[in-house]
Amino acid sequence: MVVVFVLVAVAILALLAGVHRYVWRRLIGDTTAKGSLARRVGTVAAFVLPLLTVGAFVSSRSGVPFPVQQVLAWPGYLWLAALLYLTLALLVGEAVRPLLRRFLARRAAARQAPPVDVSAGAPAVQVPAAAEPGPATDGSTRTDPTPDAEAPAPPVADPSRRLFVARAVGGAAALAGLGTVGLGTYGVLRGPRTKRITVRLAGLPRSAHGFRIAMVSDIHLGPILGRAHTRRVVDAINATNPDLVAVVGDLVDGSVADLGPAAEPLAGLEARHGSYFVTGNHEYFSGAAEWVDHVRELGLHPLENARVEIAGFDLAGVNDVAGESEGQGPDFARALGDRDRGRASVLLAHQPVVIDDAVEYGVGLQLSGHTHGGQLWPGNLVAELANPTVAGYERYGDTQLYVSRGAGAWGPPVRVGAPSGITVVELASPQA
C-alpha cells in the first residue's frame, strides 16, 4: 500500500512538473527574449506559484497558524485553478497555431509576388525555346550559354512571424484562462443564487402542502471563505422565508478555534420550524464532535442518525460515511428503522452515494450535496464516476434524490460550469 501511494504521488508530481514546464514554455519561453526582465519575472513566478499551492495544502493540514494559512491560500489555490484553464486554453491554441502561421505565410507571399501586366492591347511576350545543342556552323559543338535554372529553395520560417504567432496565441490563452478564473471567483464571492423546485411527496398530508425547505450544503468556511461569506448565505436563505432550513454537511474546513467566529452568522437563520444540520466528510477532517456542539450553540439542531416529526412528515438525518473511521458513520436503522412508513419522509444525507440505503428504508426524498456539481469544469465528468447523481433531481424507484451544487467552494474559490446556490424545496401533497 505504501509503495502504491508513493508511486501515485511521484506520478502526480511528475505530471504537475510537466504541465508547469509546458505552460512556461508557451507563455514565457516562446514569447520573451533570453535575459529579458519579462522572462526572469515569468520564470520566478513559474517556481514560486506552485510552491505556494503546495504550501496552501500542507499548511491546512499541519497546524500552521491560521493567519499563515490565509496568506498562502489565496495565491496558492487560485493558481491551481489558473493552471487548469491556462493549460486547456493553450492546448486549444495548439490547433490554432499552425493555421495562423499558414495564413500569415500566404499573406506575405501574396505581397511579395511580382505584378502581372494584364492591360488591354499589351503585346504578348514570346519566349524563345531553348536552343538544342548541336553542331555549330564552324563545326564545333554548340552549347547553351545560359545555365539550367536551380530548383527553388524551401521557404525559411520568418522569426518575427513565429514570435508574433507565439505571442498572439499565448496572449489569447492567458486572457481566456485567467478571465475564466476571474469570472468563476466572482461567482463564488458574490454569494449563492436561489433555485426553487417542487417535489411531490407520497404520504404528505394536505396540511403540509407547500412546505418550504431551504437547503444549503458545502459552504466550506476556511482560510478564504469566512464570516462575510456566511453572512451572504444566511441573507440568501432568510430572503426565501422558509419553513425549515437544512444545512447538509461540509460547513467548514478547519477547527472551531479558527473558524468559530466565521460560523457565528448562522445564529441569524430564520425558519418557522427551525434549522437542522448533518455532518459532511470535511467535518470529520475538522473535529466533528466540536462542530456539532458549536452549531447547537448557534441554534441549529444536529441530526446525528436521528429523526424528528415535523408538520406531517418525518425529517431524518444521518452522519456522513467519513465518520465510519471514528465509529460515527451513518446508521439508517437508528434513524429510520422503527418509523411508520406510511408517513412522508425527508432524509438529510451529505453524500448521494447512500441513496441505496434510503431506498431500502423507504425514504421519500433524500437531500444531499458533496459533489459541488463538479465545481471546475470538466470536473463534473470525474464527479460522475463516483456519484449516482452529480447535481439536480433524479428518481431511484420510489425514492427521490436532489443533489445541491453547494454554496461555497473547496480549494480554489472558483466555480466554472457549476454555479453556487441554495435550493428551496417546496413539498407538494398528492392530496392537494
C-alpha positions as a LaTeX table, in Angstrom:
\begin{tabular}{lrrr}
\hline
Residue & $x$ (\AA) & $y$ (\AA) & $z$ (\AA) \\
\hline
Met1 & 0.00 & 0.00 & 0.00 \\
Val2 & 2.82 & 2.41 & 0.89 \\
Val3 & 4.58 & 1.63 & $-2.37$ \\
Val4 & 1.40 & 2.33 & $-4.36$ \\
Phe5 & 0.90 & 5.63 & $-2.53$ \\
Val6 & 4.48 & 6.68 & $-3.26$ \\
Leu7 & 4.17 & 5.75 & $-6.94$ \\
Val8 & 0.92 & 7.68 & $-7.27$ \\
Ala9 & 2.46 & 10.70 & $-5.53$ \\
Val10 & 5.50 & 10.60 & $-7.81$ \\
Ala11 & 3.28 & 10.30 & $-10.89$ \\
Ile12 & 1.20 & 13.31 & $-9.79$ \\
Leu13 & 4.29 & 15.40 & $-9.10$ \\
Ala14 & 5.79 & 14.43 & $-12.46$ \\
Leu15 & 2.54 & 15.39 & $-14.21$ \\
Leu16 & 2.40 & 18.76 & $-12.45$ \\
Ala17 & 6.04 & 19.43 & $-13.27$ \\
Gly18 & 5.41 & 18.62 & $-16.93$ \\
Val19 & 2.33 & 20.85 & $-17.06$ \\
His20 & 4.21 & 23.76 & $-15.46$ \\
Arg21 & 7.06 & 23.29 & $-17.93$ \\
Tyr22 & 4.63 & 23.33 & $-20.85$ \\
Val23 & 2.83 & 26.46 & $-19.61$ \\
Trp24 & 6.16 & 28.24 & $-19.01$ \\
Arg25 & 7.43 & 27.37 & $-22.49$ \\
Arg26 & 4.30 & 28.57 & $-24.29$ \\
Leu27 & 3.66 & 31.70 & $-22.21$ \\
Ile28 & 7.22 & 32.74 & $-21.34$ \\
Gly29 & 9.86 & 30.81 & $-23.26$ \\
Asp30 & 8.32 & 31.27 & $-26.72$ \\
Thr31 & 7.29 & 34.90 & $-26.22$ \\
Thr32 & 10.20 & 36.60 & $-24.44$ \\
Ala33 & 13.88 & 37.17 & $-25.20$ \\
Lys34 & 16.60 & 35.42 & $-23.25$ \\
Gly35 & 17.81 & 37.54 & $-20.37$ \\
Ser36 & 14.88 & 39.95 & $-20.59$ \\
Leu37 & 13.09 & 41.20 & $-17.49$ \\
Ala38 & 9.83 & 39.61 & $-18.63$ \\
Arg39 & 11.47 & 36.19 & $-18.91$ \\
Arg40 & 13.12 & 36.48 & $-15.50$ \\
Val41 & 9.86 & 37.51 & $-13.83$ \\
Gly42 & 7.89 & 34.76 & $-15.59$ \\
Thr43 & 10.45 & 32.12 & $-14.64$ \\
Val44 & 10.41 & 33.17 & $-10.98$ \\
Ala45 & 6.60 & 33.02 & $-11.00$ \\
Ala46 & 6.73 & 29.54 & $-12.55$ \\
Phe47 & 8.65 & 28.33 & $-9.49$ \\
Val48 & 7.02 & 30.39 & $-6.75$ \\
Leu49 & 3.33 & 29.84 & $-7.62$ \\
Pro50 & 3.39 & 26.01 & $-7.43$ \\
Leu51 & 5.32 & 26.27 & $-4.15$ \\
Leu52 & 2.51 & 28.48 & $-2.79$ \\
Thr53 & $-0.01$ & 25.85 & $-3.89$ \\
Val54 & 1.89 & 23.14 & $-2.04$ \\
Gly55 & 2.17 & 25.45 & 0.96 \\
Ala56 & $-1.59$ & 26.08 & 0.95 \\
Phe57 & $-2.33$ & 22.34 & 1.02 \\
Val58 & 0.31 & 21.48 & 3.63 \\
Ser59 & $-0.45$ & 24.40 & 5.96 \\
Ser60 & $-4.12$ & 23.50 & 6.25 \\
Arg61 & $-3.21$ & 20.02 & 7.50 \\
Ser62 & $-0.16$ & 20.66 & 9.65 \\
Gly63 & $-1.32$ & 23.02 & 12.38 \\
Val64 & 0.21 & 26.14 & 10.85 \\
Pro65 & $-1.22$ & 29.34 & 12.44 \\
Phe66 & $-4.46$ & 30.32 & 10.76 \\
Pro67 & $-3.24$ & 33.76 & 9.55 \\
Val68 & $-0.42$ & 31.99 & 7.69 \\
Gln69 & $-2.96$ & 29.64 & 6.11 \\
Gln70 & $-4.95$ & 32.65 & 4.91 \\
Val71 & $-1.87$ & 34.26 & 3.35 \\
Leu72 & $-0.94$ & 31.09 & 1.47 \\
Ala73 & $-4.46$ & 30.05 & 0.49 \\
Trp74 & $-5.41$ & 32.89 & $-1.84$ \\
Pro75 & $-2.49$ & 32.74 & $-4.30$ \\
Gly76 & $-1.90$ & 29.01 & $-3.83$ \\
Tyr77 & $-5.43$ & 27.84 & $-4.57$ \\
Leu78 & $-6.13$ & 30.45 & $-7.24$ \\
Trp79 & $-3.01$ & 29.38 & $-9.13$ \\
Leu80 & $-4.30$ & 25.80 & $-9.13$ \\
Ala81 & $-7.45$ & 26.93 & $-10.96$ \\
Ala82 & $-5.47$ & 29.25 & $-13.23$ \\
Leu83 & $-3.11$ & 26.41 & $-14.17$ \\
Leu84 & $-6.05$ & 24.23 & $-15.21$ \\
Tyr85 & $-7.63$ & 26.79 & $-17.52$ \\
Leu86 & $-4.35$ & 28.14 & $-18.89$ \\
Thr87 & $-3.40$ & 24.60 & $-19.85$ \\
Leu88 & $-6.76$ & 23.92 & $-21.51$ \\
Ala89 & $-6.60$ & 27.23 & $-23.40$ \\
Leu90 & $-3.03$ & 26.56 & $-24.57$ \\
Leu91 & $-3.98$ & 23.09 & $-25.78$ \\
Val92 & $-6.73$ & 24.65 & $-27.89$ \\
Gly93 & $-4.10$ & 27.10 & $-29.12$ \\
Glu94 & $-2.00$ & 24.21 & $-30.44$ \\
Ala95 & $-4.67$ & 23.67 & $-33.10$ \\
Val96 & $-4.83$ & 27.38 & $-33.92$ \\
Arg97 & $-1.06$ & 27.90 & $-34.11$ \\
Pro98 & $-0.33$ & 26.14 & $-37.46$ \\
Leu99 & $-3.42$ & 27.65 & $-39.07$ \\
Leu100 & $-2.33$ & 31.15 & $-38.11$ \\
Arg101 & 1.21 & 30.53 & $-39.39$ \\
Arg102 & $-0.10$ & 29.28 & $-42.71$ \\
Phe103 & $-2.39$ & 32.28 & $-43.09$ \\
Leu104 & 0.43 & 34.74 & $-42.39$ \\
Ala105 & 2.82 & 32.93 & $-44.75$ \\
Arg106 & 0.31 & 33.05 & $-47.60$ \\
Arg107 & $-0.38$ & 36.72 & $-46.99$ \\
Ala108 & 3.34 & 37.51 & $-47.02$ \\
Ala109 & 3.82 & 35.51 & $-50.23$ \\
Ala110 & 0.96 & 37.37 & $-51.91$ \\
Arg111 & 2.53 & 40.71 & $-51.03$ \\
Gln112 & 5.93 & 39.69 & $-52.46$ \\
Ala113 & 4.62 & 38.29 & $-55.79$ \\
Pro114 & 5.62 & 40.49 & $-58.89$ \\
Pro115 & 2.74 & 42.36 & $-60.55$ \\
Val116 & 1.32 & 40.92 & $-63.80$ \\
Asp117 & 0.51 & 43.36 & $-66.66$ \\
Val118 & $-2.95$ & 42.47 & $-67.90$ \\
Ser119 & $-3.73$ & 45.82 & $-69.59$ \\
Ala120 & $-5.74$ & 45.65 & $-72.80$ \\
Gly121 & $-3.77$ & 45.56 & $-76.02$ \\
Ala122 & $-0.45$ & 44.72 & $-74.47$ \\
Pro123 & 1.54 & 42.55 & $-76.85$ \\
Ala124 & 2.27 & 39.08 & $-75.73$ \\
Val125 & 5.89 & 38.37 & $-74.98$ \\
Gln126 & 7.29 & 35.48 & $-76.94$ \\
Val127 & 9.74 & 33.38 & $-75.05$ \\
Pro128 & 12.06 & 31.53 & $-77.44$ \\
Ala129 & 12.54 & 27.88 & $-76.84$ \\
Ala130 & 15.89 & 26.84 & $-75.52$ \\
Ala131 & 18.28 & 26.00 & $-78.30$ \\
Glu132 & 19.03 & 22.36 & $-78.67$ \\
Pro133 & 22.70 & 21.52 & $-78.52$ \\
Gly134 & 24.09 & 20.64 & $-81.92$ \\
Pro135 & 26.90 & 21.28 & $-84.36$ \\
Ala136 & 27.76 & 24.93 & $-84.87$ \\
Thr137 & 28.28 & 26.46 & $-88.27$ \\
Asp138 & 32.01 & 26.32 & $-87.69$ \\
Gly139 & 31.84 & 22.63 & $-86.99$ \\
Ser140 & 32.13 & 22.85 & $-83.22$ \\
Thr141 & 29.53 & 21.63 & $-80.79$ \\
Arg142 & 27.15 & 24.40 & $-79.70$ \\
Thr143 & 26.17 & 24.71 & $-76.02$ \\
Asp144 & 23.53 & 26.85 & $-74.30$ \\
Pro145 & 25.30 & 29.79 & $-72.70$ \\
Thr146 & 22.53 & 30.06 & $-70.07$ \\
Pro147 & 22.90 & 27.55 & $-67.19$ \\
Asp148 & 19.92 & 25.49 & $-66.11$ \\
Ala149 & 17.70 & 27.26 & $-63.53$ \\
Glu150 & 18.17 & 25.97 & $-59.98$ \\
Ala151 & 15.25 & 24.45 & $-58.05$ \\
Pro152 & 13.63 & 26.99 & $-55.68$ \\
Ala153 & 14.93 & 26.86 & $-52.10$ \\
Pro154 & 12.48 & 25.70 & $-49.43$ \\
Pro155 & 10.82 & 28.59 & $-47.58$ \\
Val156 & 12.54 & 29.66 & $-44.39$ \\
Ala157 & 10.35 & 30.42 & $-41.38$ \\
Asp158 & 10.34 & 34.11 & $-40.54$ \\
Pro159 & 11.48 & 34.51 & $-36.89$ \\
Ser160 & 9.36 & 37.63 & $-36.46$ \\
Arg161 & 6.33 & 35.76 & $-37.75$ \\
Arg162 & 6.92 & 32.88 & $-35.34$ \\
Leu163 & 7.22 & 35.33 & $-32.45$ \\
Phe164 & 4.02 & 37.07 & $-33.49$ \\
Val165 & 2.14 & 33.77 & $-33.58$ \\
Ala166 & 3.55 & 32.70 & $-30.20$ \\
Arg167 & 2.55 & 35.98 & $-28.60$ \\
Ala168 & $-0.87$ & 36.09 & $-30.23$ \\
Val169 & $-1.79$ & 32.53 & $-29.21$ \\
Gly170 & $-0.20$ & 32.85 & $-25.76$ \\
Gly171 & $-1.91$ & 36.17 & $-25.09$ \\
Ala172 & $-5.29$ & 34.84 & $-26.17$ \\
Ala173 & $-4.82$ & 31.73 & $-23.99$ \\
Ala174 & $-3.82$ & 33.84 & $-20.99$ \\
Leu175 & $-6.83$ & 36.11 & $-21.49$ \\
Ala176 & $-9.21$ & 33.14 & $-21.80$ \\
Gly177 & $-7.74$ & 31.16 & $-18.90$ \\
Leu178 & $-7.37$ & 34.00 & $-16.41$ \\
Gly179 & $-10.68$ & 35.52 & $-17.48$ \\
Thr180 & $-12.42$ & 32.22 & $-16.77$ \\
Val181 & $-10.87$ & 32.07 & $-13.31$ \\
Gly182 & $-11.81$ & 35.68 & $-12.62$ \\
Leu183 & $-15.45$ & 35.13 & $-13.53$ \\
Gly184 & $-15.53$ & 31.88 & $-11.56$ \\
Thr185 & $-14.14$ & 33.64 & $-8.49$ \\
Tyr186 & $-16.70$ & 36.42 & $-8.77$ \\
Gly187 & $-19.45$ & 33.80 & $-8.96$ \\
Val188 & $-18.40$ & 32.43 & $-5.56$ \\
Leu189 & $-17.71$ & 35.71 & $-3.77$ \\
Arg190 & $-20.95$ & 37.38 & $-4.85$ \\
Gly191 & $-22.87$ & 34.77 & $-2.84$ \\
Pro192 & $-25.20$ & 31.91 & $-3.77$ \\
Arg193 & $-28.17$ & 32.27 & $-6.08$ \\
Thr194 & $-31.55$ & 30.80 & $-5.18$ \\
Lys195 & $-33.15$ & 27.90 & $-7.04$ \\
Arg196 & $-36.66$ & 26.61 & $-6.43$ \\
Ile197 & $-38.04$ & 23.15 & $-7.12$ \\
Thr198 & $-41.30$ & 21.39 & $-6.26$ \\
Val199 & $-41.26$ & 17.76 & $-5.15$ \\
Arg200 & $-44.43$ & 15.68 & $-4.92$ \\
Leu201 & $-44.01$ & 13.61 & $-1.77$ \\
Ala202 & $-46.01$ & 10.45 & $-1.17$ \\
Gly203 & $-47.81$ & 10.40 & 2.18 \\
Leu204 & $-47.59$ & 14.14 & 2.71 \\
Pro205 & $-50.90$ & 15.40 & 4.18 \\
Arg206 & $-52.80$ & 18.25 & 2.60 \\
Ser207 & $-51.97$ & 20.41 & 5.63 \\
Ala208 & $-48.26$ & 20.27 & 4.76 \\
His209 & $-48.76$ & 21.09 & 1.08 \\
Gly210 & $-46.38$ & 23.90 & 0.09 \\
Phe211 & $-43.96$ & 23.32 & 3.00 \\
Arg212 & $-40.66$ & 25.01 & 2.05 \\
Ile213 & $-37.24$ & 23.63 & 2.98 \\
Ala214 & $-34.31$ & 25.98 & 2.32 \\
Met215 & $-31.45$ & 23.60 & 1.63 \\
Val216 & $-27.77$ & 24.56 & 1.66 \\
Ser217 & $-24.67$ & 22.39 & 1.53 \\
Asp218 & $-20.90$ & 22.70 & 1.12 \\
Ile219 & $-20.42$ & 26.21 & 2.47 \\
His220 & $-16.76$ & 25.34 & 3.18 \\
Leu221 & $-15.76$ & 28.07 & 5.59 \\
Gly222 & $-11.97$ & 28.18 & 5.75 \\
Pro223 & $-8.90$ & 30.33 & 5.09 \\
Ile224 & $-10.59$ & 32.00 & 2.10 \\
Leu225 & $-14.35$ & 31.96 & 2.72 \\
Gly226 & $-15.09$ & 33.41 & 6.14 \\
Arg227 & $-17.63$ & 35.36 & 8.11 \\
Ala228 & $-18.67$ & 37.61 & 5.21 \\
His229 & $-19.48$ & 34.54 & 3.12 \\
Thr230 & $-21.56$ & 33.05 & 5.93 \\
Arg231 & $-23.50$ & 36.30 & 6.13 \\
Arg232 & $-24.20$ & 36.20 & 2.38 \\
Val233 & $-25.51$ & 32.63 & 2.70 \\
Val234 & $-27.70$ & 33.46 & 5.71 \\
Asp235 & $-29.14$ & 36.54 & 3.98 \\
Ala236 & $-29.96$ & 34.49 & 0.86 \\
Ile237 & $-31.73$ & 31.83 & 2.95 \\
Asn238 & $-33.71$ & 34.27 & 5.08 \\
Ala239 & $-34.87$ & 36.10 & 1.96 \\
Thr240 & $-36.77$ & 32.95 & 0.91 \\
Asn241 & $-38.88$ & 32.96 & 4.11 \\
Pro242 & $-38.52$ & 29.17 & 4.59 \\
Asp243 & $-40.44$ & 26.87 & 6.89 \\
Leu244 & $-37.28$ & 24.92 & 7.68 \\
Val245 & $-33.54$ & 25.24 & 6.97 \\
Ala246 & $-31.37$ & 22.19 & 6.21 \\
Val247 & $-27.58$ & 22.53 & 6.33 \\
Val248 & $-26.43$ & 19.34 & 4.63 \\
Gly249 & $-22.77$ & 18.97 & 5.56 \\
Asp250 & $-19.31$ & 20.35 & 4.72 \\
Leu251 & $-19.88$ & 23.55 & 6.61 \\
Val252 & $-16.19$ & 24.04 & 7.45 \\
Asp253 & $-12.58$ & 23.30 & 6.57 \\
Gly254 & $-10.90$ & 23.93 & 9.89 \\
Ser255 & $-11.25$ & 23.87 & 13.65 \\
Val256 & $-13.78$ & 25.62 & 15.85 \\
Ala257 & $-10.90$ & 27.64 & 17.32 \\
Asp258 & $-10.05$ & 29.09 & 13.89 \\
Leu259 & $-13.47$ & 29.25 & 12.26 \\
Gly260 & $-15.93$ & 29.57 & 15.12 \\
Pro261 & $-16.31$ & 33.34 & 14.56 \\
Ala262 & $-16.82$ & 32.76 & 10.82 \\
Ala263 & $-19.78$ & 30.46 & 11.53 \\
Glu264 & $-21.49$ & 32.80 & 14.02 \\
Pro265 & $-23.86$ & 34.43 & 11.46 \\
Leu266 & $-25.65$ & 31.05 & 11.29 \\
Ala267 & $-27.31$ & 32.08 & 14.54 \\
Gly268 & $-29.32$ & 34.51 & 12.42 \\
Leu269 & $-31.08$ & 31.84 & 10.37 \\
Glu270 & $-34.86$ & 32.29 & 10.50 \\
Ala271 & $-37.36$ & 29.49 & 9.89 \\
Arg272 & $-40.70$ & 28.64 & 11.50 \\
His273 & $-39.73$ & 25.04 & 12.20 \\
Gly274 & $-36.05$ & 25.63 & 12.94 \\
Ser275 & $-32.71$ & 24.85 & 11.30 \\
Tyr276 & $-31.14$ & 21.39 & 11.12 \\
Phe277 & $-27.61$ & 20.17 & 10.46 \\
Val278 & $-25.91$ & 16.93 & 9.43 \\
Thr279 & $-22.19$ & 16.29 & 9.14 \\
Gly280 & $-20.23$ & 16.08 & 5.91 \\
Asn281 & $-16.91$ & 14.41 & 5.28 \\
His282 & $-14.99$ & 17.66 & 5.90 \\
Glu283 & $-16.39$ & 17.94 & 9.41 \\
Tyr284 & $-14.54$ & 14.72 & 10.22 \\
Phe285 & $-11.31$ & 16.35 & 9.00 \\
Ser286 & $-12.00$ & 19.35 & 11.25 \\
Gly287 & $-13.21$ & 17.91 & 14.57 \\
Ala288 & $-16.81$ & 16.79 & 14.01 \\
Ala289 & $-17.77$ & 16.49 & 17.68 \\
Glu290 & $-16.66$ & 20.06 & 18.42 \\
Trp291 & $-18.52$ & 21.38 & 15.40 \\
Val292 & $-21.73$ & 19.54 & 16.30 \\
Asp293 & $-21.59$ & 21.18 & 19.73 \\
His294 & $-20.83$ & 24.58 & 18.22 \\
Val295 & $-23.69$ & 24.60 & 15.71 \\
Arg296 & $-26.01$ & 23.55 & 18.51 \\
Glu297 & $-24.88$ & 26.64 & 20.44 \\
Leu298 & $-25.70$ & 28.70 & 17.34 \\
Gly299 & $-29.28$ & 27.44 & 17.39 \\
Leu300 & $-29.12$ & 24.64 & 14.81 \\
His301 & $-30.39$ & 21.14 & 15.62 \\
Pro302 & $-27.86$ & 18.43 & 14.71 \\
Leu303 & $-29.42$ & 15.19 & 13.45 \\
Glu304 & $-26.87$ & 12.51 & 14.31 \\
Asn305 & $-28.56$ & 9.38 & 12.97 \\
Ala306 & $-31.80$ & 10.77 & 14.35 \\
Arg307 & $-35.33$ & 11.66 & 13.30 \\
Val308 & $-37.94$ & 14.27 & 14.26 \\
Glu309 & $-41.58$ & 14.69 & 13.30 \\
Ile310 & $-42.35$ & 17.99 & 11.57 \\
Ala311 & $-45.65$ & 19.25 & 10.15 \\
Gly312 & $-46.92$ & 15.91 & 8.94 \\
Phe313 & $-43.66$ & 14.28 & 7.76 \\
Asp314 & $-40.55$ & 12.68 & 9.24 \\
Leu315 & $-37.28$ & 14.59 & 8.94 \\
Ala316 & $-34.26$ & 12.31 & 9.43 \\
Gly317 & $-30.54$ & 12.86 & 9.24 \\
Val318 & $-27.56$ & 10.52 & 9.11 \\
Asn319 & $-23.89$ & 11.10 & 9.76 \\
Asp320 & $-21.54$ & 11.18 & 6.80 \\
Val321 & $-19.82$ & 7.99 & 5.71 \\
Ala322 & $-16.46$ & 9.58 & 6.57 \\
Gly323 & $-17.46$ & 9.17 & 10.23 \\
Glu324 & $-17.08$ & 5.41 & 9.94 \\
Ser325 & $-13.36$ & 5.77 & 10.68 \\
Glu326 & $-14.32$ & 7.23 & 14.07 \\
Gly327 & $-17.18$ & 4.82 & 14.74 \\
Gln328 & $-19.69$ & 7.57 & 13.92 \\
Gly329 & $-20.81$ & 6.62 & 10.44 \\
Pro330 & $-24.39$ & 6.59 & 9.11 \\
Asp331 & $-26.83$ & 4.40 & 10.99 \\
Phe332 & $-30.02$ & 4.08 & 8.94 \\
Ala333 & $-31.60$ & 1.57 & 11.29 \\
Arg334 & $-31.31$ & 4.01 & 14.17 \\
Ala335 & $-32.58$ & 6.96 & 12.16 \\
Leu336 & $-35.33$ & 5.23 & 10.17 \\
Gly337 & $-35.76$ & 1.67 & 11.33 \\
Asp338 & $-38.82$ & 2.00 & 13.57 \\
Arg339 & $-40.73$ & 4.72 & 11.76 \\
Asp340 & $-44.21$ & 4.45 & 10.24 \\
Arg341 & $-43.57$ & 4.01 & 6.52 \\
Gly342 & $-46.99$ & 5.36 & 5.75 \\
Arg343 & $-45.76$ & 8.82 & 6.69 \\
Ala344 & $-43.91$ & 11.06 & 4.27 \\
Ser345 & $-40.17$ & 11.28 & 4.92 \\
Val346 & $-37.25$ & 13.55 & 4.06 \\
Leu347 & $-33.67$ & 12.43 & 4.70 \\
Leu348 & $-30.66$ & 14.73 & 5.07 \\
Ala349 & $-27.51$ & 12.87 & 3.99 \\
His350 & $-24.39$ & 14.67 & 2.80 \\
Gln351 & $-23.26$ & 12.20 & 0.15 \\
Pro352 & $-25.63$ & 10.97 & $-2.58$ \\
Val353 & $-23.92$ & 7.55 & $-2.59$ \\
Val354 & $-26.13$ & 6.42 & 0.32 \\
Ile355 & $-29.21$ & 6.53 & $-1.91$ \\
Asp356 & $-29.43$ & 2.71 & $-1.92$ \\
Asp357 & $-29.87$ & 2.71 & 1.85 \\
Ala358 & $-32.52$ & 5.41 & 1.53 \\
Val359 & $-34.40$ & 3.25 & $-0.97$ \\
Glu360 & $-34.15$ & 0.25 & 1.33 \\
Tyr361 & $-35.67$ & 2.19 & 4.24 \\
Gly362 & $-38.48$ & 3.65 & 2.15 \\
Val363 & $-37.36$ & 7.29 & 2.19 \\
Gly364 & $-39.49$ & 9.57 & 0.05 \\
Leu365 & $-36.90$ & 12.31 & $-0.59$ \\
Gln366 & $-33.17$ & 12.46 & 0.08 \\
Leu367 & $-31.40$ & 15.85 & 0.12 \\
Ser368 & $-27.64$ & 15.73 & $-0.47$ \\
Gly369 & $-24.63$ & 17.79 & $-1.53$ \\
His370 & $-20.93$ & 16.85 & $-1.57$ \\
Thr371 & $-20.35$ & 16.87 & $-5.36$ \\
His372 & $-20.24$ & 20.67 & $-5.90$ \\
Gly373 & $-21.63$ & 19.81 & $-9.33$ \\
Gly374 & $-18.01$ & 19.22 & $-10.30$ \\
Gln375 & $-17.09$ & 22.83 & $-9.25$ \\
Leu376 & $-14.49$ & 23.26 & $-12.02$ \\
Trp377 & $-15.43$ & 22.04 & $-15.48$ \\
Pro378 & $-14.59$ & 19.37 & $-16.62$ \\
Gly379 & $-14.58$ & 18.17 & $-13.01$ \\
Asn380 & $-18.20$ & 17.13 & $-13.42$ \\
Leu381 & $-17.00$ & 14.25 & $-15.61$ \\
Val382 & $-14.86$ & 12.99 & $-12.74$ \\
Ala383 & $-17.65$ & 13.51 & $-10.20$ \\
Glu384 & $-19.97$ & 11.37 & $-12.33$ \\
Leu385 & $-17.64$ & 8.41 & $-11.83$ \\
Ala386 & $-18.07$ & 8.49 & $-8.04$ \\
Asn387 & $-21.65$ & 9.66 & $-7.53$ \\
Pro388 & $-25.03$ & 8.38 & $-8.73$ \\
Thr389 & $-26.20$ & 11.97 & $-9.28$ \\
Val390 & $-23.85$ & 14.95 & $-9.62$ \\
Ala391 & $-26.43$ & 17.73 & $-9.42$ \\
Gly392 & $-30.17$ & 18.20 & $-9.59$ \\
Tyr393 & $-33.12$ & 15.85 & $-9.34$ \\
Glu394 & $-33.35$ & 12.12 & $-10.08$ \\
Arg395 & $-35.60$ & 9.28 & $-9.04$ \\
Tyr396 & $-34.48$ & 5.88 & $-7.75$ \\
Gly397 & $-37.51$ & 3.63 & $-7.52$ \\
Asp398 & $-39.93$ & 5.25 & $-5.09$ \\
Thr399 & $-37.18$ & 7.43 & $-3.58$ \\
Gln400 & $-36.41$ & 10.86 & $-4.98$ \\
Leu401 & $-32.94$ & 12.40 & $-4.74$ \\
Tyr402 & $-31.97$ & 16.03 & $-5.03$ \\
Val403 & $-28.27$ & 16.99 & $-5.03$ \\
Ser404 & $-27.22$ & 20.59 & $-4.46$ \\
Arg405 & $-24.11$ & 22.11 & $-6.06$ \\
Gly406 & $-23.39$ & 23.84 & $-2.76$ \\
Ala407 & $-22.93$ & 27.43 & $-1.67$ \\
Gly408 & $-19.14$ & 27.58 & $-1.33$ \\
Ala409 & $-16.03$ & 26.08 & $-2.85$ \\
Trp410 & $-13.28$ & 23.73 & $-1.75$ \\
Gly411 & $-9.69$ & 24.64 & $-2.60$ \\
Pro412 & $-9.81$ & 27.36 & $-5.26$ \\
Pro413 & $-12.65$ & 29.82 & $-4.55$ \\
Val414 & $-13.69$ & 29.34 & $-8.15$ \\
Arg415 & $-16.65$ & 27.71 & $-9.89$ \\
Val416 & $-16.88$ & 27.11 & $-13.62$ \\
Gly417 & $-19.95$ & 25.45 & $-15.08$ \\
Ala418 & $-21.34$ & 24.72 & $-11.61$ \\
Pro419 & $-22.76$ & 27.91 & $-10.06$ \\
Ser420 & $-23.15$ & 28.09 & $-6.30$ \\
Gly421 & $-26.61$ & 28.26 & $-4.83$ \\
Ile422 & $-29.17$ & 27.41 & $-2.22$ \\
Thr423 & $-32.32$ & 25.49 & $-3.12$ \\
Val424 & $-35.84$ & 26.00 & $-1.84$ \\
Val425 & $-37.56$ & 22.60 & $-1.97$ \\
Glu426 & $-41.32$ & 23.00 & $-1.87$ \\
Leu427 & $-43.14$ & 19.83 & $-0.85$ \\
Ala428 & $-46.39$ & 19.03 & $-2.65$ \\
Ser429 & $-49.09$ & 16.75 & $-1.28$ \\
Pro430 & $-50.67$ & 14.20 & $-3.64$ \\
Gln431 & $-53.98$ & 15.09 & $-1.99$ \\
Ala432 & $-53.76$ & 18.75 & $-2.98$ \\
\hline
\end{tabular}
